[in-house]
mmCIF file of C-alpha atoms in Angstrom:
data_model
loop_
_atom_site.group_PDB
_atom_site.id
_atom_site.type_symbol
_atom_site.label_atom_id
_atom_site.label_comp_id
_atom_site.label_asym_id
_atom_site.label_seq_id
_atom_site.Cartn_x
_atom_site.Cartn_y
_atom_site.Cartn_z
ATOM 1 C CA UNK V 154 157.786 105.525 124.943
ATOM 2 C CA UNK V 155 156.870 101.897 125.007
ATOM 3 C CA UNK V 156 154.790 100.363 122.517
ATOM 4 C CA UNK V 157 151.593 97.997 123.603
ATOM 5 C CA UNK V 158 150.205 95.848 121.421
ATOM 6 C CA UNK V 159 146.326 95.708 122.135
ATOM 7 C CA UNK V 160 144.578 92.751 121.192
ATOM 8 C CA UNK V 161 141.209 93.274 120.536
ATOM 9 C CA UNK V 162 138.573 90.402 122.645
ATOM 10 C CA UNK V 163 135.337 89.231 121.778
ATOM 11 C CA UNK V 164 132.735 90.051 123.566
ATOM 12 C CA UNK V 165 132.038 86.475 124.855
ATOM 13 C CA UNK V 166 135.714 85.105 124.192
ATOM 14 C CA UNK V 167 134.582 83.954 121.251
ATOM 15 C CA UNK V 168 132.222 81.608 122.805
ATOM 16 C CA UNK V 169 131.193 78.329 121.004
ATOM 17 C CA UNK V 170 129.566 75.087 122.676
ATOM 18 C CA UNK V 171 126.820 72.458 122.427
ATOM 19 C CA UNK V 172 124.187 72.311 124.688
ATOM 20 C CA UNK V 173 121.630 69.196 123.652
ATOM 21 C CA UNK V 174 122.513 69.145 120.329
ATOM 22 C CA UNK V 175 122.215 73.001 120.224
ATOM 23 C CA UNK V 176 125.176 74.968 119.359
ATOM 24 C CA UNK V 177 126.063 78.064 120.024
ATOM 25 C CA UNK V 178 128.405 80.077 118.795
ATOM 26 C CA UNK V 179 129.329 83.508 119.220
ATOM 27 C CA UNK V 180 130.073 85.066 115.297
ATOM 28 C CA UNK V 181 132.689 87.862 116.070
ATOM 29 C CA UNK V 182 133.499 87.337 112.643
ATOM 30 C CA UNK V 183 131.147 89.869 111.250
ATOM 31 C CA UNK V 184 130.902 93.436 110.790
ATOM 32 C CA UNK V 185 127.923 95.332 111.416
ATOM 33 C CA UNK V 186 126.953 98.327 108.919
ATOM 34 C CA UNK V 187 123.469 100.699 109.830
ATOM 35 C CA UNK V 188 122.429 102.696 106.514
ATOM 36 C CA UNK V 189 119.687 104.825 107.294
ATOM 37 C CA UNK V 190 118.086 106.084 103.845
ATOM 38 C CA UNK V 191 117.249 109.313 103.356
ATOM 39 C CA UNK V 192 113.846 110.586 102.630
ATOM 40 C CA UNK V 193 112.682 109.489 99.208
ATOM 41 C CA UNK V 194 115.629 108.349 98.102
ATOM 42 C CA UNK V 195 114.381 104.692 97.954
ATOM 43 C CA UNK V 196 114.981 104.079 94.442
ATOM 44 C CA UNK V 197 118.536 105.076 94.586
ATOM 45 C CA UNK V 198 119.256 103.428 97.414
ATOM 46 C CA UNK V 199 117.756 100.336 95.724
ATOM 47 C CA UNK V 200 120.047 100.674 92.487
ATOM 48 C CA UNK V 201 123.344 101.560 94.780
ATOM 49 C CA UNK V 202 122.876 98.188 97.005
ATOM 50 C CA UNK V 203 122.543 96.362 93.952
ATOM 51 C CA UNK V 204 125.594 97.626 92.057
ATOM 52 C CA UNK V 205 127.497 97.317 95.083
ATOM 53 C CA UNK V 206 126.896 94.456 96.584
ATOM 54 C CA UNK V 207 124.595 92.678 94.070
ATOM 55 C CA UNK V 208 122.003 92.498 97.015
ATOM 56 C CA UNK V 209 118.125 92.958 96.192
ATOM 57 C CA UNK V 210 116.927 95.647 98.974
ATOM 58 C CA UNK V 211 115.107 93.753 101.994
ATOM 59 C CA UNK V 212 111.569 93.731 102.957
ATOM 60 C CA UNK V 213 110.534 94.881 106.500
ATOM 61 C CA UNK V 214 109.946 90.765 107.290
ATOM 62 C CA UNK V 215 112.816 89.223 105.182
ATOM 63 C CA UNK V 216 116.410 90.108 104.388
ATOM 64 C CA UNK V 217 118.373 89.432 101.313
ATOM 65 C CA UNK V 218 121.973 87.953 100.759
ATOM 66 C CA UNK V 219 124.892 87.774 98.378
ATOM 67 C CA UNK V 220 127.703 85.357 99.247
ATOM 68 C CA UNK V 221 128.737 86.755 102.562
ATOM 69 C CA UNK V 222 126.765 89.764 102.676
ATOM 70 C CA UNK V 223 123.141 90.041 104.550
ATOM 71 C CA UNK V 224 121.235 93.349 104.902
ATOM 72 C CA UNK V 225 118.666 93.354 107.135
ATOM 73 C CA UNK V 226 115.422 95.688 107.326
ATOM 74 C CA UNK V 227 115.995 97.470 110.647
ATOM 75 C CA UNK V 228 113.342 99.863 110.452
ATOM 76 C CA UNK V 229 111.875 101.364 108.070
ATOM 77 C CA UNK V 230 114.098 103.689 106.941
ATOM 78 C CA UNK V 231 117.289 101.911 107.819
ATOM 79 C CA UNK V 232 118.963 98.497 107.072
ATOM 80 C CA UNK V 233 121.451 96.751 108.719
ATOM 81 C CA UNK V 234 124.427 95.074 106.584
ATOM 82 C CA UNK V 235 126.309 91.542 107.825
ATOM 83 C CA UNK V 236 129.383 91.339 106.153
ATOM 84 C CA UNK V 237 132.804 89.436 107.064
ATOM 85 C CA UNK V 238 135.215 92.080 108.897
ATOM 86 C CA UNK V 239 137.794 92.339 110.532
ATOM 87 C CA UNK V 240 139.084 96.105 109.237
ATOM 88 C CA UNK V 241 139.212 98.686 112.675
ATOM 89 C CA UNK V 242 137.350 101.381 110.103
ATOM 90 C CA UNK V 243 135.193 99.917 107.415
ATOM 91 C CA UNK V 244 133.218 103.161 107.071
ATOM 92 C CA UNK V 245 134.343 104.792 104.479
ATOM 93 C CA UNK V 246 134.602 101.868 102.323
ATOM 94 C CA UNK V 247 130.912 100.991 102.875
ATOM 95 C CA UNK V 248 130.344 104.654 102.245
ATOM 96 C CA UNK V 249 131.774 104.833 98.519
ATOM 97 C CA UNK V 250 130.743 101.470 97.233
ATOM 98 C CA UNK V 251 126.963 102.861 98.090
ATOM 99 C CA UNK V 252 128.209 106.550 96.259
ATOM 100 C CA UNK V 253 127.262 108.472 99.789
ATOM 101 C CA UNK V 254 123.395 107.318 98.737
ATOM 102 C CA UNK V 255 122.772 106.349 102.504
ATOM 103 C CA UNK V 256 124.084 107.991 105.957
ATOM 104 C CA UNK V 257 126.303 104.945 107.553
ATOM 105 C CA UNK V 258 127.331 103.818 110.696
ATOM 106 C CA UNK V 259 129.591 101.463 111.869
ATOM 107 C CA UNK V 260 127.391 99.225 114.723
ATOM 108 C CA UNK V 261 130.059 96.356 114.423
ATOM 109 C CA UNK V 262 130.951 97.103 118.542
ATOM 110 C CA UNK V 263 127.440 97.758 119.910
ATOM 111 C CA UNK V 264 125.677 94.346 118.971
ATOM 112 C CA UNK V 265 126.830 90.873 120.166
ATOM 113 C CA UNK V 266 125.940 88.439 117.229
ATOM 114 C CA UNK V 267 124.716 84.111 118.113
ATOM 115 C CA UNK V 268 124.597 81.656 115.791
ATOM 116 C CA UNK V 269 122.431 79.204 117.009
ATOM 117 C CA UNK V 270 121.701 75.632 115.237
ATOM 118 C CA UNK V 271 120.613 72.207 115.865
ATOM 119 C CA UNK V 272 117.755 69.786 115.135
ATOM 120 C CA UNK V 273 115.743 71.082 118.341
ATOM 121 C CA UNK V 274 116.608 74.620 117.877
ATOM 122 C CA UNK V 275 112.990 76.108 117.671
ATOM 123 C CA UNK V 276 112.584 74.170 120.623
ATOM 124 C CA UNK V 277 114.618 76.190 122.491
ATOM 125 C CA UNK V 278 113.630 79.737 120.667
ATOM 126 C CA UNK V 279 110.168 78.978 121.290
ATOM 127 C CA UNK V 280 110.966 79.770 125.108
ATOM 128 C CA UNK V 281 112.660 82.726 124.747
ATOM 129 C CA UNK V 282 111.756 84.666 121.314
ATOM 130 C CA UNK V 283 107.580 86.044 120.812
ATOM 131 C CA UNK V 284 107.649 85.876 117.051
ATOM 132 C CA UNK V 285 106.469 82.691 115.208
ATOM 133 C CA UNK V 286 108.938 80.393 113.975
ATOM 134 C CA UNK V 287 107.344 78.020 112.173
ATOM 135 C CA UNK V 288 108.802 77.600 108.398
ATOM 136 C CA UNK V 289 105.667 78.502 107.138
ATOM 137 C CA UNK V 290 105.013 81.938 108.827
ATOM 138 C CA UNK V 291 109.371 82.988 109.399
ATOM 139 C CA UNK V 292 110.835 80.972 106.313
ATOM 140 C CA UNK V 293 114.654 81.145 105.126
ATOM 141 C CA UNK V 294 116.301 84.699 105.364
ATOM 142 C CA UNK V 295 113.206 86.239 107.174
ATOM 143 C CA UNK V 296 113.908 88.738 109.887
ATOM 144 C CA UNK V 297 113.061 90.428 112.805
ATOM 145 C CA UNK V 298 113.290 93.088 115.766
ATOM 146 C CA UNK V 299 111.686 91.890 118.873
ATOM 147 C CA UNK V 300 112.523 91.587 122.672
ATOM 148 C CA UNK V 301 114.014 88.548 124.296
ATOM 149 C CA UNK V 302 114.450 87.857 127.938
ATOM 150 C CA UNK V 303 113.161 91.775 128.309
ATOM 151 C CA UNK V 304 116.151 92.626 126.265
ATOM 152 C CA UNK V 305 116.232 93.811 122.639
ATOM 153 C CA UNK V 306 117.061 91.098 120.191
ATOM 154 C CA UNK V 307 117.204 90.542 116.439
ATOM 155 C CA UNK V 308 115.980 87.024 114.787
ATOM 156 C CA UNK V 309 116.904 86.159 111.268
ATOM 157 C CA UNK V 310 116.862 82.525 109.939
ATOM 158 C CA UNK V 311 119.375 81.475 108.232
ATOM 159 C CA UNK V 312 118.609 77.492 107.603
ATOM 160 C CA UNK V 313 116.194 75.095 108.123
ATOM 161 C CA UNK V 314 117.485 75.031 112.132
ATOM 162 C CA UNK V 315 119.740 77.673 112.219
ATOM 163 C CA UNK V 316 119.617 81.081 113.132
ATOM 164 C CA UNK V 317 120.991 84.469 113.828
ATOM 165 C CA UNK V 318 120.442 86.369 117.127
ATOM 166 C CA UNK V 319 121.694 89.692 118.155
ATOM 167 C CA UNK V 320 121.667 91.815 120.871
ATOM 168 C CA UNK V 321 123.095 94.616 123.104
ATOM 169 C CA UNK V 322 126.754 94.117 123.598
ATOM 170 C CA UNK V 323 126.687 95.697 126.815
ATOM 171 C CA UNK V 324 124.306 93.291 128.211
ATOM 172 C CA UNK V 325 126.325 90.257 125.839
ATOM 173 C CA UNK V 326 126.603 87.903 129.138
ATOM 174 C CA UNK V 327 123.028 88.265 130.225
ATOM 175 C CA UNK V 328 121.642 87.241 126.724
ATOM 176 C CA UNK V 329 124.108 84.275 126.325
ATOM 177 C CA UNK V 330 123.128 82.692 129.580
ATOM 178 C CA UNK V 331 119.006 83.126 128.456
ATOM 179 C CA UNK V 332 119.742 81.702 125.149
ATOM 180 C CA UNK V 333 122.197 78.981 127.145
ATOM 181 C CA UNK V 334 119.255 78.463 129.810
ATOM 182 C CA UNK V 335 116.374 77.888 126.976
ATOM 183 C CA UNK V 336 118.643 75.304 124.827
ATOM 184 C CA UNK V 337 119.143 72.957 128.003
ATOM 185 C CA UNK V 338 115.734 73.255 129.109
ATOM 186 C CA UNK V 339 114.694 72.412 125.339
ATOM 187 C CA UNK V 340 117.304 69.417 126.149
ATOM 188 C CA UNK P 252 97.072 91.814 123.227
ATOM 189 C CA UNK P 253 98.292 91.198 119.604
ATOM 190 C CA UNK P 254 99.044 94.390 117.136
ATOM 191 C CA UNK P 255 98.799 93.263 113.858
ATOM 192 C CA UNK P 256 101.748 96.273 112.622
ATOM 193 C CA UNK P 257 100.481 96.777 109.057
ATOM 194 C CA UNK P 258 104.689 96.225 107.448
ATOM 195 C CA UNK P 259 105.365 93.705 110.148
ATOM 196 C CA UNK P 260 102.413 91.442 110.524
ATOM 197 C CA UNK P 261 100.983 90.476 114.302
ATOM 198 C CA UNK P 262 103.214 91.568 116.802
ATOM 199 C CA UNK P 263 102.968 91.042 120.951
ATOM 200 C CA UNK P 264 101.630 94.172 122.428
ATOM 201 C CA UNK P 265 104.912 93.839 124.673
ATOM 202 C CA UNK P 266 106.960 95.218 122.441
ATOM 203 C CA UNK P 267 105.172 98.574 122.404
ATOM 204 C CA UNK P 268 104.858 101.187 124.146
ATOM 205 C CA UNK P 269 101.345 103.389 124.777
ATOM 206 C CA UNK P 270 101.552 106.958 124.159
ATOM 207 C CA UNK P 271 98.967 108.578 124.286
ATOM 208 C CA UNK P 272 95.568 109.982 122.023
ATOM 209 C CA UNK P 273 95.994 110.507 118.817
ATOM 210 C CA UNK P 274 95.426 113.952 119.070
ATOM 211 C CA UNK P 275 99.098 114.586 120.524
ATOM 212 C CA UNK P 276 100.099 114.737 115.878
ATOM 213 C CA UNK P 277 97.502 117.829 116.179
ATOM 214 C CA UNK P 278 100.198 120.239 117.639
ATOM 215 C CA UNK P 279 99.289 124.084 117.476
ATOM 216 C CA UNK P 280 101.289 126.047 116.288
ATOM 217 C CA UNK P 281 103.714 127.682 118.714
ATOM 218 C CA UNK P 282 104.463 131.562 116.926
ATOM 219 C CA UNK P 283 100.863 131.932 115.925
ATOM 220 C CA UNK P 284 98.355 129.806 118.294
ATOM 221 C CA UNK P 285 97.476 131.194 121.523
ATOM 222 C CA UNK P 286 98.173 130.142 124.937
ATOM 223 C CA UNK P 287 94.797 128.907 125.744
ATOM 224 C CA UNK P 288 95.087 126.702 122.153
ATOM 225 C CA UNK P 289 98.342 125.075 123.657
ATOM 226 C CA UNK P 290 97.000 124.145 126.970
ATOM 227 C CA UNK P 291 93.914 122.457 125.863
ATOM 228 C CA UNK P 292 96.497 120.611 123.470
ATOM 229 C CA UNK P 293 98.805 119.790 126.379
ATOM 230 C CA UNK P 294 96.113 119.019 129.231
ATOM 231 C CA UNK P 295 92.687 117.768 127.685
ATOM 232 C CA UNK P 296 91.972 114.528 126.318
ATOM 233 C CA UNK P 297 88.180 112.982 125.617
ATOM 234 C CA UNK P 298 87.399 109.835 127.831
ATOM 235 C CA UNK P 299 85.635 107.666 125.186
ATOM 236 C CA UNK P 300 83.848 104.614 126.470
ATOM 237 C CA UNK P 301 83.967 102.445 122.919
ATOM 238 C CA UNK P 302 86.315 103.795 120.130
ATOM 239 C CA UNK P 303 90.014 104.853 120.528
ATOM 240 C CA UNK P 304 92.308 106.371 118.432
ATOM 241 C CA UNK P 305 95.885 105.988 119.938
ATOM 242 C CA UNK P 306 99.746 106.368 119.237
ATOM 243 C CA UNK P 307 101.472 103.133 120.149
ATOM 244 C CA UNK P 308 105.576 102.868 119.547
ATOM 245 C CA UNK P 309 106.867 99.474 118.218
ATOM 246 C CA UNK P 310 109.910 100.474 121.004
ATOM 247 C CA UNK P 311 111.126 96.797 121.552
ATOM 248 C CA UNK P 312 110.636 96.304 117.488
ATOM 249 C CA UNK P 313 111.582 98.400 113.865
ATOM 250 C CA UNK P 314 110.912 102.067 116.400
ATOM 251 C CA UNK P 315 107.620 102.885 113.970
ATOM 252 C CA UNK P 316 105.059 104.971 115.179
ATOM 253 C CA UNK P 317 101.764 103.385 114.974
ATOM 254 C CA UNK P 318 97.721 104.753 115.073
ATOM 255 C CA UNK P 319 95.911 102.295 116.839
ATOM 256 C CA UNK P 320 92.105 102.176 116.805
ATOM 257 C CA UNK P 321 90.826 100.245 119.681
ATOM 258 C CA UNK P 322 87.678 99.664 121.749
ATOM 259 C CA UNK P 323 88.233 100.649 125.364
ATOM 260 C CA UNK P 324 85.505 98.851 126.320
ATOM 261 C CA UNK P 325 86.347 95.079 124.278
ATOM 262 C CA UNK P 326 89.985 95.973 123.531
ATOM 263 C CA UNK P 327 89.247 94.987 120.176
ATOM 264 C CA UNK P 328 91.869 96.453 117.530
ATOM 265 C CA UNK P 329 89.904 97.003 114.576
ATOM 266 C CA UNK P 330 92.744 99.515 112.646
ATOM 267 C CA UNK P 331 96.039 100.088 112.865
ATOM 268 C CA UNK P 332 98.146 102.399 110.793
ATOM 269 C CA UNK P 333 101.701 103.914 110.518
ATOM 270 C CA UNK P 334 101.414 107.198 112.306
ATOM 271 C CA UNK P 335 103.212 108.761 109.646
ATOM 272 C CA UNK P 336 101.096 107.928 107.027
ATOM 273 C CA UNK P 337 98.364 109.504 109.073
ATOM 274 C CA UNK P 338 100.495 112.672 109.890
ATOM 275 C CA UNK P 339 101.188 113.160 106.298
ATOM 276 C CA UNK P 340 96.865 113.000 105.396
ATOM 277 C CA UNK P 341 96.988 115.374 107.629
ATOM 278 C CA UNK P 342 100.070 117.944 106.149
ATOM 279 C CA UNK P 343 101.808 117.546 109.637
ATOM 280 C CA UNK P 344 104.792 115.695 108.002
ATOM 281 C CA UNK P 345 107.017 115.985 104.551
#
């Protein structure tokens, strides 16, 4: 029997450029963690994030971070959790450091991850995302689910002019070239 | 149209999804209501000209369910609540 070697690719080749003084850059880096939270059990969920990860649980608007861990508020029963990955399985890890307090699922495959910065970045978003950008309405670490380009897209800020987006993987290329298209129009 | 999602803040209509009166939470029973029961649930609606109460779904957004109050004649949203919090005032939900 032969042996491959497989080699896993990112969904954009790890894709990573300046357009304008915007860059983008794709973050295959990170693994993606859903914990939906069962009825009522809010309060334990609340006391197993913060033993495990020393994370405060997120609002619906804003998410919360530890080092290189981010959890995002999904919906609302359900957060999604950033963390640096590169394990094929990291279910059942995530699953014991919360004690089995949430129902987990690994959504590192299904959502393509930008990170988009530069001093004219809200320029750009501004043509592309519906929600409001400004500091003083989406400040540091706020989030949110909204619709890009007619595709689905999630928007968390993660600096002054720097920001996450994510997105269906299956539609990866499409959302790249909108996000490419608005940064050299904002150029 | 703005929705101003009561755990979200104002949101672009765009990212919803109508669906329908209100009334659709108010399902009948199926073992003990009668046919006639289910059919008026299924088939008649009220054609208000001035207050609404509809289900809207933040699809393109955090997937809530939302009871929208709105003037079909102005469009004007005057309430807007989770539709679960309104199915539970109402014993339909745990």
């Amino acid at each position: 029997m032969v042996n491959h070697t497989l080699t896993p690719t990112p969904f954009l080749g790890g894709y990573d450029q300046s357009i304008g003084g915007i860059r983008i850059r794709e973050r295959h880096d990170l693994g993606l963690i859903s914990m939906a939270i069962p009825l009522g059990d809010d309060a334990k969920v609340k006391k197993a994030l913060k033993a495990a990860y020393g994370v405060a649980e997120p609002s619906a608007t804003k998410s919360t971070v530890k080092g290189d861990v981010r959890i995002i508020r999904s919906a609302v029963d359900q957060m999604l959790m950033l963390f640096p990955n590169d394990a094929p399985n990291p279910v059942p890890d995530v699953k014991s450091a919360m004690k089995d307090s949430v129902w987990v699922t690994d959504q590192s495959n299904t959502w393509v991850v930008l990170e988009v910065s530069g001093d004219t970045v809200r320029d750009a978003l501004e043509r592309l995302c519906p929600i409001d950008l400004h500091p003083d309405t989406f400040a540091k670490n706020a989030s949110a689910r909204t619709v890009m380009e007619h595709m689905g897209a999630l928007i968390v800020r993660t600096g002054d002019n720097s920001f996450l987006l994510m997105s269906a993987s299956s539609s990866a290329g499409s959302f790249l070239h909108a996000v490419e298209t608005s940064a050299k129009y904002a150029s | 149209m703005i929705i101003n999602h009561p755990l979200l803040g104002p949101r672009d209509a765009a990212e919803f999804v109508y669906k329908g009166d209100v009334g659709l939470i108010d399902r009948p029973d199926g073992m003990s209501d009668d046919l006639d029961t289910f059919h008026d649930y299924a088939y008649l609606r009220d054609n208000p000209a001035g207050e609404h109460q509809e289900l809207w779904y933040h699809e393109q957004g955090d997937r809530s369910w939302l009871v929208v109050t709105r003037s079909t004649l102005t469009h004007e949203i005057t309430k807007v609540e989770l539709a679960r919090d309104v199915a539970r005032a109402r014993g339909r939900s745990s």
